[in-house]
XYZ file of C-alpha atoms in Angstrom:
689
model
C 0.000 0.000 0.000
C 2.789 2.418 0.952
C 4.769 1.508 -2.170
C 1.709 2.203 -4.339
C 1.243 5.684 -2.857
C 4.923 6.459 -3.350
C 4.704 5.457 -7.009
C 1.852 7.919 -7.519
C 3.754 10.755 -5.845
C 4.894 13.448 -8.282
C 7.146 16.160 -6.801
C 5.998 19.766 -6.965
C 9.585 21.048 -6.837
C 13.199 19.913 -7.253
C 16.527 21.246 -5.967
C 19.657 21.241 -8.149
C 23.068 21.305 -6.449
C 25.574 23.250 -8.589
C 28.491 20.826 -8.333
C 30.731 22.651 -10.820
C 30.393 25.902 -8.880
C 31.091 24.074 -5.628
C 34.374 22.645 -6.970
C 35.529 25.999 -8.372
C 34.505 27.955 -5.274
C 36.115 25.620 -2.760
C 39.340 25.242 -4.755
C 39.661 29.009 -5.074
C 38.846 29.544 -1.389
C 41.538 27.040 -0.361
C 44.267 28.619 -2.503
C 43.284 32.180 -1.641
C 43.224 31.341 2.060
C 46.768 29.934 1.885
C 47.924 33.195 0.298
C 46.267 35.153 3.110
C 48.096 33.024 5.682
C 51.391 33.903 4.010
C 50.404 37.585 4.136
C 49.644 37.320 7.851
C 53.018 35.607 8.428
C 54.763 38.396 6.525
C 53.064 41.112 8.582
C 53.625 39.377 11.915
C 57.303 38.745 11.233
C 57.798 42.517 11.221
C 57.012 42.714 14.944
C 59.667 40.120 15.787
C 62.509 41.964 14.046
C 65.131 43.748 16.046
C 64.442 47.512 16.103
C 67.823 48.195 14.513
C 66.881 46.166 11.427
C 63.925 48.299 10.382
C 63.271 51.948 9.702
C 59.503 51.575 9.297
C 57.365 52.988 12.151
C 55.211 50.433 13.941
C 51.912 52.368 13.891
C 51.276 52.564 10.115
C 52.389 48.942 9.713
C 49.941 47.905 12.439
C 47.084 49.940 10.961
C 47.484 48.529 7.463
C 47.784 45.035 8.947
C 44.489 45.539 10.819
C 42.865 46.750 7.597
C 44.082 43.639 5.783
C 42.824 41.402 8.577
C 39.370 43.020 8.549
C 39.058 42.717 4.782
C 40.276 39.111 4.946
C 37.671 38.354 7.602
C 34.988 39.888 5.382
C 36.211 37.699 2.502
C 36.186 34.609 4.745
C 32.573 35.253 5.748
C 31.506 35.561 2.094
C 32.911 32.105 1.307
C 29.989 30.623 3.253
C 27.685 31.781 0.452
C 29.838 29.928 -2.068
C 30.055 26.682 -0.110
C 26.992 24.941 -1.562
C 25.016 26.977 -4.127
C 21.718 25.485 -5.321
C 18.961 26.383 -7.777
C 15.322 25.312 -7.668
C 12.543 24.442 -10.107
C 8.816 24.259 -9.358
C 5.866 22.658 -11.163
C 2.746 24.705 -10.345
C 0.728 22.792 -12.950
C 0.869 19.805 -10.562
C -0.851 21.631 -7.706
C -4.175 20.304 -6.398
C -7.510 21.828 -7.443
C -8.308 25.413 -6.435
C -10.655 24.355 -3.657
C -7.750 22.503 -2.018
C -5.379 25.492 -1.999
C -4.811 27.453 1.233
C -5.773 31.121 1.591
C -3.195 33.915 1.250
C -3.007 37.424 2.724
C -1.006 40.042 0.812
C 0.652 42.833 2.840
C 1.625 45.995 0.929
C 3.487 48.638 2.935
C 3.605 52.341 2.087
C 4.872 55.156 4.291
C 4.928 58.497 2.454
C 2.693 59.519 -0.489
C 5.099 62.360 -1.290
C 8.068 60.046 -1.883
C 6.163 56.980 -3.079
C 4.102 57.961 -6.147
C 0.466 57.015 -5.632
C 0.043 55.786 -9.210
C 2.912 53.316 -8.708
C 1.575 52.206 -5.317
C -1.898 51.575 -6.704
C -0.440 49.592 -9.602
C 1.146 47.315 -7.004
C -2.215 46.953 -5.249
C -4.047 46.179 -8.499
C -1.410 43.678 -9.628
C -1.741 41.876 -6.276
C -5.503 41.647 -6.704
C -4.948 40.151 -10.174
C -2.760 37.275 -8.949
C -3.673 33.946 -10.564
C -5.269 32.498 -7.457
C -8.839 31.754 -6.346
C -10.198 35.266 -5.535
C -12.131 34.082 -2.477
C -8.792 32.884 -1.021
C -6.865 36.094 -1.690
C -6.944 39.111 0.660
C -4.960 42.296 0.012
C -4.004 44.659 2.858
C -2.643 48.148 2.204
C -0.657 49.481 5.172
C -0.500 53.282 5.110
C 1.972 54.284 7.801
C 1.418 57.958 7.064
C -2.329 57.742 7.795
C -2.887 59.905 4.730
C -6.325 60.532 3.274
C -4.606 60.500 -0.120
C -3.704 56.811 0.127
C -7.177 55.856 1.373
C -8.935 57.696 -1.464
C -6.506 56.305 -4.042
C -7.045 52.780 -2.712
C -10.786 53.169 -3.269
C -10.117 54.340 -6.822
C -7.842 51.338 -7.370
C -10.631 49.045 -6.169
C -13.096 50.566 -8.629
C -10.679 49.966 -11.503
C -9.736 46.463 -10.303
C -13.397 45.395 -10.556
C -12.929 45.567 -14.325
C -9.218 44.816 -14.606
C -9.206 41.526 -12.653
C -11.981 39.878 -14.763
C -10.225 41.179 -17.899
C -6.954 39.479 -16.831
C -8.737 36.212 -16.074
C -10.758 36.145 -19.262
C -7.791 36.658 -21.573
C -5.112 34.924 -19.457
C -2.849 37.962 -19.239
C 0.611 37.268 -17.876
C 1.179 40.944 -17.074
C -0.899 41.774 -14.007
C 0.282 45.381 -13.652
C -1.862 47.720 -15.806
C 0.772 50.438 -16.156
C 3.308 47.961 -17.529
C 0.732 46.193 -19.689
C -0.457 49.347 -21.457
C 3.012 50.890 -21.837
C 4.818 47.764 -23.048
C 5.313 46.963 -26.725
C 5.668 43.259 -25.940
C 2.775 40.987 -26.871
C 1.141 39.196 -23.951
C 0.166 35.544 -24.125
C -3.271 34.454 -25.287
C -5.494 35.057 -28.294
C -5.381 38.801 -28.932
C -6.356 38.932 -32.589
C -10.134 38.927 -32.222
C -12.176 42.112 -32.466
C -13.803 41.353 -29.111
C -10.434 41.485 -27.332
C -9.319 44.653 -29.125
C -12.524 46.424 -28.127
C -12.194 45.205 -24.538
C -8.544 46.301 -24.387
C -9.345 49.766 -25.719
C -12.125 50.176 -23.159
C -9.830 48.966 -20.367
C -7.067 51.364 -21.400
C -9.542 54.238 -21.280
C -10.566 53.221 -17.760
C -6.917 53.115 -16.736
C -6.312 56.632 -18.056
C -9.311 57.814 -16.023
C -7.834 56.082 -12.950
C -4.490 57.870 -13.353
C -6.218 61.234 -13.773
C -8.292 60.711 -10.642
C -5.286 59.659 -8.584
C -3.244 62.651 -9.757
C -6.149 64.954 -8.958
C -6.358 63.543 -5.431
C -2.612 64.038 -4.928
C -2.770 67.574 -6.307
C -5.675 68.507 -4.022
C -3.700 67.143 -1.086
C -0.649 69.265 -1.898
C -2.628 72.513 -2.392
C -4.883 72.317 0.682
C -4.435 72.101 4.429
C -4.351 68.307 4.172
C -0.673 68.623 3.328
C -0.061 69.642 6.936
C -1.172 66.215 8.166
C 1.262 64.876 10.761
C 2.441 61.419 9.734
C 3.583 60.688 13.296
C 0.391 61.756 15.076
C -2.863 60.229 13.838
C -5.508 57.697 14.929
C -5.920 54.203 13.538
C -8.144 53.678 10.513
C -9.239 50.288 9.174
C -11.600 50.101 6.237
C -12.720 47.109 4.194
C -13.174 48.324 0.641
C -15.638 45.852 -0.774
C -18.419 47.768 -2.494
C -19.636 46.068 -5.667
C -21.290 47.672 -8.695
C -25.063 47.306 -8.697
C -25.560 47.830 -12.408
C -23.487 44.802 -13.396
C -23.304 41.150 -12.447
C -21.218 40.680 -9.362
C -17.845 39.024 -9.931
C -15.666 37.336 -7.360
C -12.960 39.709 -6.148
C -10.192 39.468 -3.560
C -10.860 41.314 -0.318
C -9.148 44.730 -0.163
C -8.465 46.269 3.254
C -6.938 49.664 4.092
C -5.018 49.759 7.402
C -3.418 52.758 9.081
C -2.171 52.130 12.612
C -2.333 54.740 15.329
C 0.856 56.769 15.783
C 1.648 59.239 18.549
C 4.874 61.197 19.222
C 5.046 59.704 22.728
C 5.275 56.134 21.396
C 8.134 54.597 19.441
C 6.589 53.153 16.285
C 9.421 50.764 15.213
C 9.177 51.774 11.559
C 8.200 49.071 9.051
C 8.502 46.250 11.604
C 5.856 47.868 13.775
C 3.537 48.338 10.786
C 3.899 44.672 9.824
C 3.032 43.547 13.345
C -0.181 45.583 13.168
C -1.011 44.041 9.790
C -0.392 40.616 11.277
C -2.884 41.228 14.093
C -5.542 42.982 12.020
C -5.438 40.369 9.251
C -5.968 37.617 11.820
C -9.230 39.246 12.866
C -10.471 39.546 9.265
C -9.111 36.807 6.974
C -6.594 34.885 9.123
C -4.955 33.180 6.133
C -2.250 30.592 6.911
C 0.162 32.186 4.397
C 1.250 35.771 3.814
C 2.887 37.534 0.861
C 4.843 40.646 1.840
C 5.467 43.380 -0.748
C 6.933 46.857 -0.805
C 4.634 49.438 -2.339
C 6.810 49.793 -5.449
C 7.186 46.031 -6.054
C 4.360 45.089 -8.380
C 3.480 41.476 -9.211
C 5.107 40.907 -12.578
C 4.088 37.261 -12.852
C 0.604 36.450 -11.496
C 1.621 32.811 -10.946
C 3.998 33.554 -8.053
C 1.322 32.410 -5.569
C 1.145 28.980 -7.168
C 4.926 28.710 -7.438
C 5.288 29.383 -3.716
C 2.510 26.927 -2.876
C 4.559 24.175 -4.555
C 6.558 24.069 -1.314
C 3.638 24.290 1.089
C 1.314 21.839 -0.708
C 3.868 19.110 -1.449
C 3.222 16.222 0.984
C 6.901 15.234 0.871
C 8.164 18.702 1.788
C 9.129 19.224 5.449
C 6.592 21.303 7.368
C 9.508 23.325 8.763
C 9.719 25.599 5.695
C 8.853 29.052 7.041
C 9.116 31.184 3.913
C 9.814 31.170 0.190
C 11.972 34.133 -0.838
C 11.916 35.556 -4.372
C 14.659 37.920 -5.596
C 14.328 41.682 -5.660
C 14.431 42.657 -9.332
C 13.969 46.055 -10.931
C 12.562 47.229 -14.248
C 14.599 50.425 -14.656
C 18.167 49.062 -14.460
C 20.361 50.666 -17.122
C 22.923 48.690 -19.107
C 25.879 49.923 -17.048
C 24.063 49.685 -13.676
C 26.465 52.252 -12.207
C 24.855 52.218 -8.734
C 24.527 48.415 -8.473
C 20.752 48.743 -8.355
C 20.524 45.101 -9.380
C 22.191 44.082 -6.075
C 23.979 41.498 -8.191
C 26.077 39.786 -5.538
C 23.175 39.205 -3.169
C 20.460 38.192 -5.605
C 22.493 36.220 -8.169
C 25.293 34.683 -6.100
C 24.987 34.934 -2.334
C 21.342 33.949 -1.906
C 21.763 30.759 -3.976
C 24.558 29.746 -1.609
C 22.550 30.820 1.432
C 19.755 28.559 0.174
C 22.128 25.597 0.020
C 23.044 25.743 3.723
C 19.603 26.106 5.337
C 17.894 28.891 3.474
C 18.279 32.642 2.956
C 17.182 35.320 5.372
C 14.118 37.500 4.806
C 14.999 40.174 2.243
C 12.366 42.720 3.287
C 9.966 42.060 0.420
C 8.858 39.469 -2.162
C 8.424 36.474 0.137
C 5.611 34.125 1.105
C 5.693 33.215 4.782
C 3.780 30.780 6.958
C 1.786 32.593 9.638
C 2.530 29.820 12.095
C 6.249 30.581 11.781
C 5.609 34.143 12.952
C 3.217 33.407 15.796
C 3.643 29.742 16.688
C 0.948 27.109 17.122
C -1.404 27.050 20.090
C -4.098 24.876 21.608
C -7.265 25.767 23.498
C -5.785 24.207 26.619
C -3.037 26.817 26.940
C -3.283 29.325 29.781
C -5.157 32.460 28.752
C -3.053 34.840 30.857
C 0.181 33.447 29.433
C -1.071 34.117 25.909
C -2.126 37.637 26.884
C 1.319 38.388 28.284
C 2.759 37.425 24.904
C 0.162 38.753 22.503
C -1.741 41.498 24.319
C -5.057 41.858 26.182
C -7.516 41.274 23.329
C -9.643 38.169 23.971
C -10.821 38.240 20.368
C -7.259 38.166 19.077
C -6.291 35.350 21.453
C -9.268 33.404 20.141
C -7.932 33.604 16.589
C -4.661 32.002 17.707
C -6.420 28.751 18.518
C -9.022 28.811 15.735
C -6.800 27.052 13.178
C -6.863 29.933 10.667
C -10.602 30.440 10.403
C -11.527 33.791 8.771
C -13.531 36.208 10.907
C -14.904 38.677 8.361
C -18.551 38.316 7.352
C -20.129 40.457 4.640
C -22.811 41.653 7.029
C -23.178 45.271 8.078
C -23.415 44.864 11.856
C -20.951 41.965 12.112
C -18.424 43.779 9.948
C -18.716 46.981 11.975
C -18.135 45.182 15.282
C -15.186 43.258 13.870
C -13.510 46.432 12.586
C -13.949 48.092 15.972
C -12.084 45.185 17.562
C -9.408 45.359 14.866
C -8.889 49.074 15.555
C -7.925 48.197 19.122
C -5.180 45.932 17.751
C -3.867 48.839 15.654
C -3.467 51.211 18.605
C 0.028 52.474 19.364
C -0.105 51.220 22.965
C -1.339 47.686 22.275
C 2.128 46.102 22.464
C 2.974 47.718 25.810
C 3.885 45.171 28.489
C 3.821 42.318 25.975
C 6.504 40.220 24.294
C 5.539 41.079 20.718
C 8.725 40.568 18.734
C 9.997 41.913 15.407
C 10.777 38.750 13.536
C 13.671 38.275 11.166
C 14.885 35.354 9.113
C 17.661 34.884 11.670
C 15.305 34.362 14.622
C 13.196 31.959 12.555
C 16.218 29.903 11.474
C 17.467 29.872 15.027
C 14.150 28.310 16.080
C 14.633 25.510 13.557
C 12.635 26.856 10.614
C 13.945 26.549 7.056
C 13.553 28.725 3.974
C 14.063 28.436 0.233
C 15.165 30.820 -2.503
C 13.264 30.627 -5.768
C 14.751 32.437 -8.784
C 12.503 31.772 -11.832
C 13.509 32.915 -15.325
C 10.666 35.414 -15.392
C 10.913 37.948 -12.535
C 7.983 37.438 -10.188
C 8.123 40.963 -8.796
C 9.561 44.133 -10.299
C 10.333 47.385 -8.546
C 12.047 50.693 -9.196
C 15.741 51.066 -8.351
C 17.320 54.346 -7.288
C 18.818 56.276 -10.216
C 21.065 58.827 -8.505
C 23.876 58.745 -5.996
C 21.962 60.629 -3.289
C 19.013 58.218 -3.090
C 21.316 55.224 -3.424
C 23.451 56.451 -0.528
C 20.426 57.092 1.698
C 19.045 53.641 0.945
C 22.307 51.834 1.671
C 22.905 53.913 4.816
C 19.534 52.769 6.111
C 20.343 49.133 5.289
C 23.829 49.405 6.817
C 22.364 50.844 9.993
C 19.916 47.967 10.285
C 22.625 45.343 9.769
C 25.076 46.955 12.185
C 22.387 47.250 14.857
C 22.151 43.454 14.759
C 25.941 43.018 14.923
C 26.269 44.964 18.194
C 23.096 43.709 19.866
C 22.160 40.599 21.837
C 21.095 39.082 18.483
C 24.656 39.142 17.152
C 24.977 35.899 15.120
C 28.300 34.968 16.728
C 26.656 35.065 20.181
C 22.996 34.282 19.494
C 23.437 31.699 16.754
C 25.936 28.976 17.795
C 24.479 25.528 18.478
C 21.197 26.577 16.834
C 22.195 26.307 13.157
C 24.989 24.986 10.932
C 28.310 26.802 11.114
C 28.140 27.678 7.393
C 24.713 29.287 7.763
C 25.973 31.071 10.865
C 28.835 32.518 8.801
C 26.315 33.779 6.226
C 24.442 35.668 8.936
C 27.700 36.947 10.404
C 28.710 38.320 7.005
C 25.426 40.207 6.749
C 25.649 41.656 10.242
C 29.318 42.694 10.165
C 29.592 43.604 6.475
C 29.166 47.400 6.912
C 31.656 47.591 9.792
C 34.304 45.356 8.199
C 34.110 47.083 4.842
C 34.089 50.683 6.036
C 36.940 50.210 8.526
C 39.169 48.300 6.106
C 38.469 50.579 3.124
C 39.177 53.727 5.128
C 42.489 52.135 6.105
C 43.426 51.289 2.508
C 42.243 54.692 1.260
C 44.410 56.752 3.628
C 47.262 54.894 5.343
C 49.443 53.885 2.328
C 48.917 57.302 0.769
C 49.902 59.225 3.887
C 52.975 57.010 4.206
C 53.990 57.994 0.674
C 54.473 61.566 1.901
C 57.167 60.334 4.279
C 58.644 57.647 2.006
C 57.456 54.888 4.358
C 57.168 51.570 2.561
C 54.386 49.222 3.707
C 54.805 46.595 0.983
C 57.793 44.473 -0.110
C 60.000 45.411 -3.057
C 59.127 44.011 -6.473
C 62.319 41.919 -6.374
C 61.377 40.501 -2.952
C 59.736 37.068 -3.072
C 57.133 38.305 -0.562
C 55.820 40.646 -3.254
C 54.313 37.569 -4.925
C 51.979 37.116 -1.945
C 50.274 40.455 -2.535
C 50.286 39.972 -6.289
C 48.608 36.552 -6.021
C 45.938 37.818 -3.612
C 45.212 40.810 -5.846
C 44.942 38.773 -9.061
C 43.004 35.984 -7.336
C 40.337 38.369 -6.024
C 40.046 40.184 -9.366
C 39.719 37.045 -11.494
C 37.215 35.367 -9.158
C 34.921 38.386 -9.040
C 35.190 38.800 -12.824
C 34.306 35.126 -13.285
C 31.199 35.491 -11.102
C 30.013 38.597 -12.925
C 30.446 37.058 -16.378
C 28.823 33.729 -15.457
C 25.757 35.547 -14.087
C 25.168 37.521 -17.249
C 27.297 40.611 -16.636
C 30.087 42.214 -18.636
C 33.546 43.532 -17.822
C 32.195 47.052 -17.364
C 29.571 45.656 -14.972
C 32.414 44.170 -12.933
C 34.282 47.493 -12.978
C 31.180 49.400 -11.870
C 30.527 46.924 -9.050
C 34.017 47.453 -7.625
C 33.751 51.222 -7.933
C 30.386 51.584 -6.195
C 31.482 49.120 -3.504
C 34.470 51.317 -2.611
C 32.343 54.482 -2.666
C 29.624 52.846 -0.592
C 32.142 51.556 1.970
C 33.515 54.996 2.850
C 30.084 56.690 2.843
C 26.939 54.632 3.437
C 28.552 51.830 5.430
C 30.470 54.360 7.492
C 27.470 56.565 8.307
C 25.150 53.612 8.853
C 27.554 52.086 11.371
C 28.168 55.448 13.013
C 24.422 55.997 13.353
C 24.062 52.779 15.336
C 27.052 53.496 17.564
C 25.705 56.959 18.425
C 22.280 55.498 19.087
C 23.715 52.844 21.425
C 25.560 55.596 23.301
C 22.329 57.583 23.615
C 23.737 60.472 21.575
C 21.037 60.465 18.876
C 17.953 58.596 17.757
C 18.161 56.507 14.601
C 16.114 57.966 11.749
C 15.009 56.050 8.669
C 13.622 58.205 5.883
C 11.883 56.421 3.002
C 13.912 56.337 -0.175
C 12.510 58.693 -2.784
C 10.667 56.629 -5.424
C 9.669 59.622 -7.557
C 11.476 59.389 -10.902
C 13.173 62.625 -11.920
C 13.571 62.889 -15.709
C 16.988 64.541 -15.469
C 18.275 61.918 -13.038
C 16.880 59.132 -15.200
C 18.551 60.536 -18.323
C 21.978 60.743 -16.675
C 21.507 57.238 -15.282
C 20.652 55.797 -18.705
C 23.819 57.402 -20.095
C 25.916 55.795 -17.337
C 26.882 59.180 -15.850
C 27.234 59.589 -12.087
C 25.023 62.254 -10.543
C 26.944 63.599 -7.571
C 24.332 66.168 -6.540
C 24.013 64.951 -3.002
C 24.389 66.110 0.572
C 27.793 67.279 1.759
C 27.626 64.391 4.226
C 28.152 61.916 1.397
C 30.475 64.053 -0.698
C 32.920 64.954 2.084
C 34.394 61.439 2.570
C 34.734 60.895 -1.181
C 36.390 64.262 -1.763
C 38.729 63.689 1.184
C 39.853 60.308 -0.119
C 40.308 61.620 -3.675
C 42.334 64.662 -2.593
C 44.622 62.630 -0.321
C 45.244 60.074 -3.068
C 45.909 62.689 -5.753
C 48.172 64.719 -3.497
C 50.206 61.664 -2.474
C 50.548 60.446 -6.043
C 51.497 63.825 -7.540
C 53.921 64.693 -4.746
C 55.660 61.312 -5.037
C 55.784 61.482 -8.805
C 57.255 64.998 -8.912
C 59.826 64.483 -6.156
C 61.162 61.215 -7.514
C 61.243 62.280 -11.157
C 63.327 65.282 -10.111
C 65.605 63.097 -7.969
C 65.841 60.491 -10.742
C 64.469 57.490 -8.837
C 66.424 58.013 -5.655
C 67.438 54.884 -3.764
C 65.410 52.608 -6.042
C 62.205 54.296 -4.918
C 59.979 52.894 -7.688
C 60.881 49.311 -6.942
C 60.422 49.850 -3.227
C 57.115 51.736 -3.491
C 55.516 50.027 -6.487
C 52.943 48.171 -4.365
C 51.996 51.343 -2.564
C 51.737 53.392 -5.753
C 49.585 50.685 -7.282
C 47.342 50.733 -4.219
C 47.133 54.516 -4.540
C 46.061 54.303 -8.184
C 43.465 51.627 -7.394
C 41.814 53.918 -4.882
């Protein structure tokens, strides 16, 4: 009997181990590590020399040695991503019938209608409602952390348009669920689009979309020209509204539930940024739909492929898949990346290399957006026999919310006037700014989930499942990476530091992956500042920090340099990049290390010392035509705050001054004392900066 059932089993997904990459990565890591050991031996031997045998001061030698050690440690951490890279394939056509599929809640977070264009946000909402999934099992929540009337009114307009757009997508099997992309793209969608019926329907739908855009822009304009613009985004009550009105003049069609949520915010309460908003969504959604799975999206990440729901369900509906899979992470991809990608908007290393390796050693961490997660992983599983007061200490005083924890994901919303009103009143309590006081509500991360024994997978289909908008100027890029660096560093110097919080709870390779993430800003900014200044300042005083070209020890530095260059070039080329892509990646990494990583780390240190409060401004998503034009041409736009320019200008001036001074002095002195041979390594380092 058991053998018969096994024969009928057809997998919904497969995992491919990239054996060739494993061999290349491990062989390179072994050889490169040996070279680093020789470098360390060379540096250490300096301290055991007799003082009479050296004229080099100890301090600069020590500082450059520390910089090399920090950068080597950063490199060592990154090898964990290359230890066991895997890729995955899913078969959504093998899923069970629609009535057997579990329900899904979609969380869409927005925080500032001035920096996040309402038309783009509503396109994300509409594309989520058009996902290829049973509509009665799909529930879309829009989290407006600004509590703006603009977002609420625009959401209602999006609903009115979606009543026509969603049936249109279903009828003609559109594979482009985002209306803005569909109507602006020259590419032909799948399906039969030659008939006159479709052409007439498409024309009518395009007209409706133009009306939608005009109405949204009018709402935004009214907001900016009236007193509504003075609305305080950090001081407003909670608002929860189920937007489910149906047209009376037409036959009713099945539509996903659309809910607008704005939590209460007061200046006297710390709101915990996006994490706090997601916790409110988690509670409110449990009172209304209580779906066992959740899709989390940023407001500018529209659903590019409506089948992402079914692809993710291949892991949750497969009877042979372990129930310990907490979330399925999709990559962050962007539709406005230029050919040169001068700001590394593609996040190439993370999305195309690191996360595949992370997946091979236990699963990647949560990337902030584009992932389906099991609600049980966030809240745990409970029984009716558990002590009520213990649950209240963990999850707050609401009896109605506690009841949902033990109801096995039964939805609470009923399309009945009185019932709906009472339910929303209870949900508003859960969205109050003081609800989490005296409770143990946590702000979950992939790290805490993996530490509890949960697993995750990384799915990278050929067609991008979600597409967003990348930053197209240096200022916005720097702000974004400073915010990310601050978040990572705050983990590194907290009780959740992977090296302290992680051992014995996960594999050592996965632990190294998390350590790389947490310490990456600190290791990179400290080491790069050392390399950018110390050798150059030593040039002014003719202090040599590297061996002569004729010295056999020079080969150590040469091998490490060439090894790192060739390996990174190999990874860029094999993931679809070009030589100029590789050059741009190195350049923006060095710029980012001495600016964003530095300020992000500094922000956390000051905050820990009580000197300032961390501030996280949303990245500007409004596309400026001039910025976009320069970006498309591959030209850096350095119009940014002095904060970001000052470190770059300092490094450039020091490097130029050291190089010119050394060049002039030694040309005049005709290569005194074999200076060029002695200082070649240092001059080369100066030019690389």
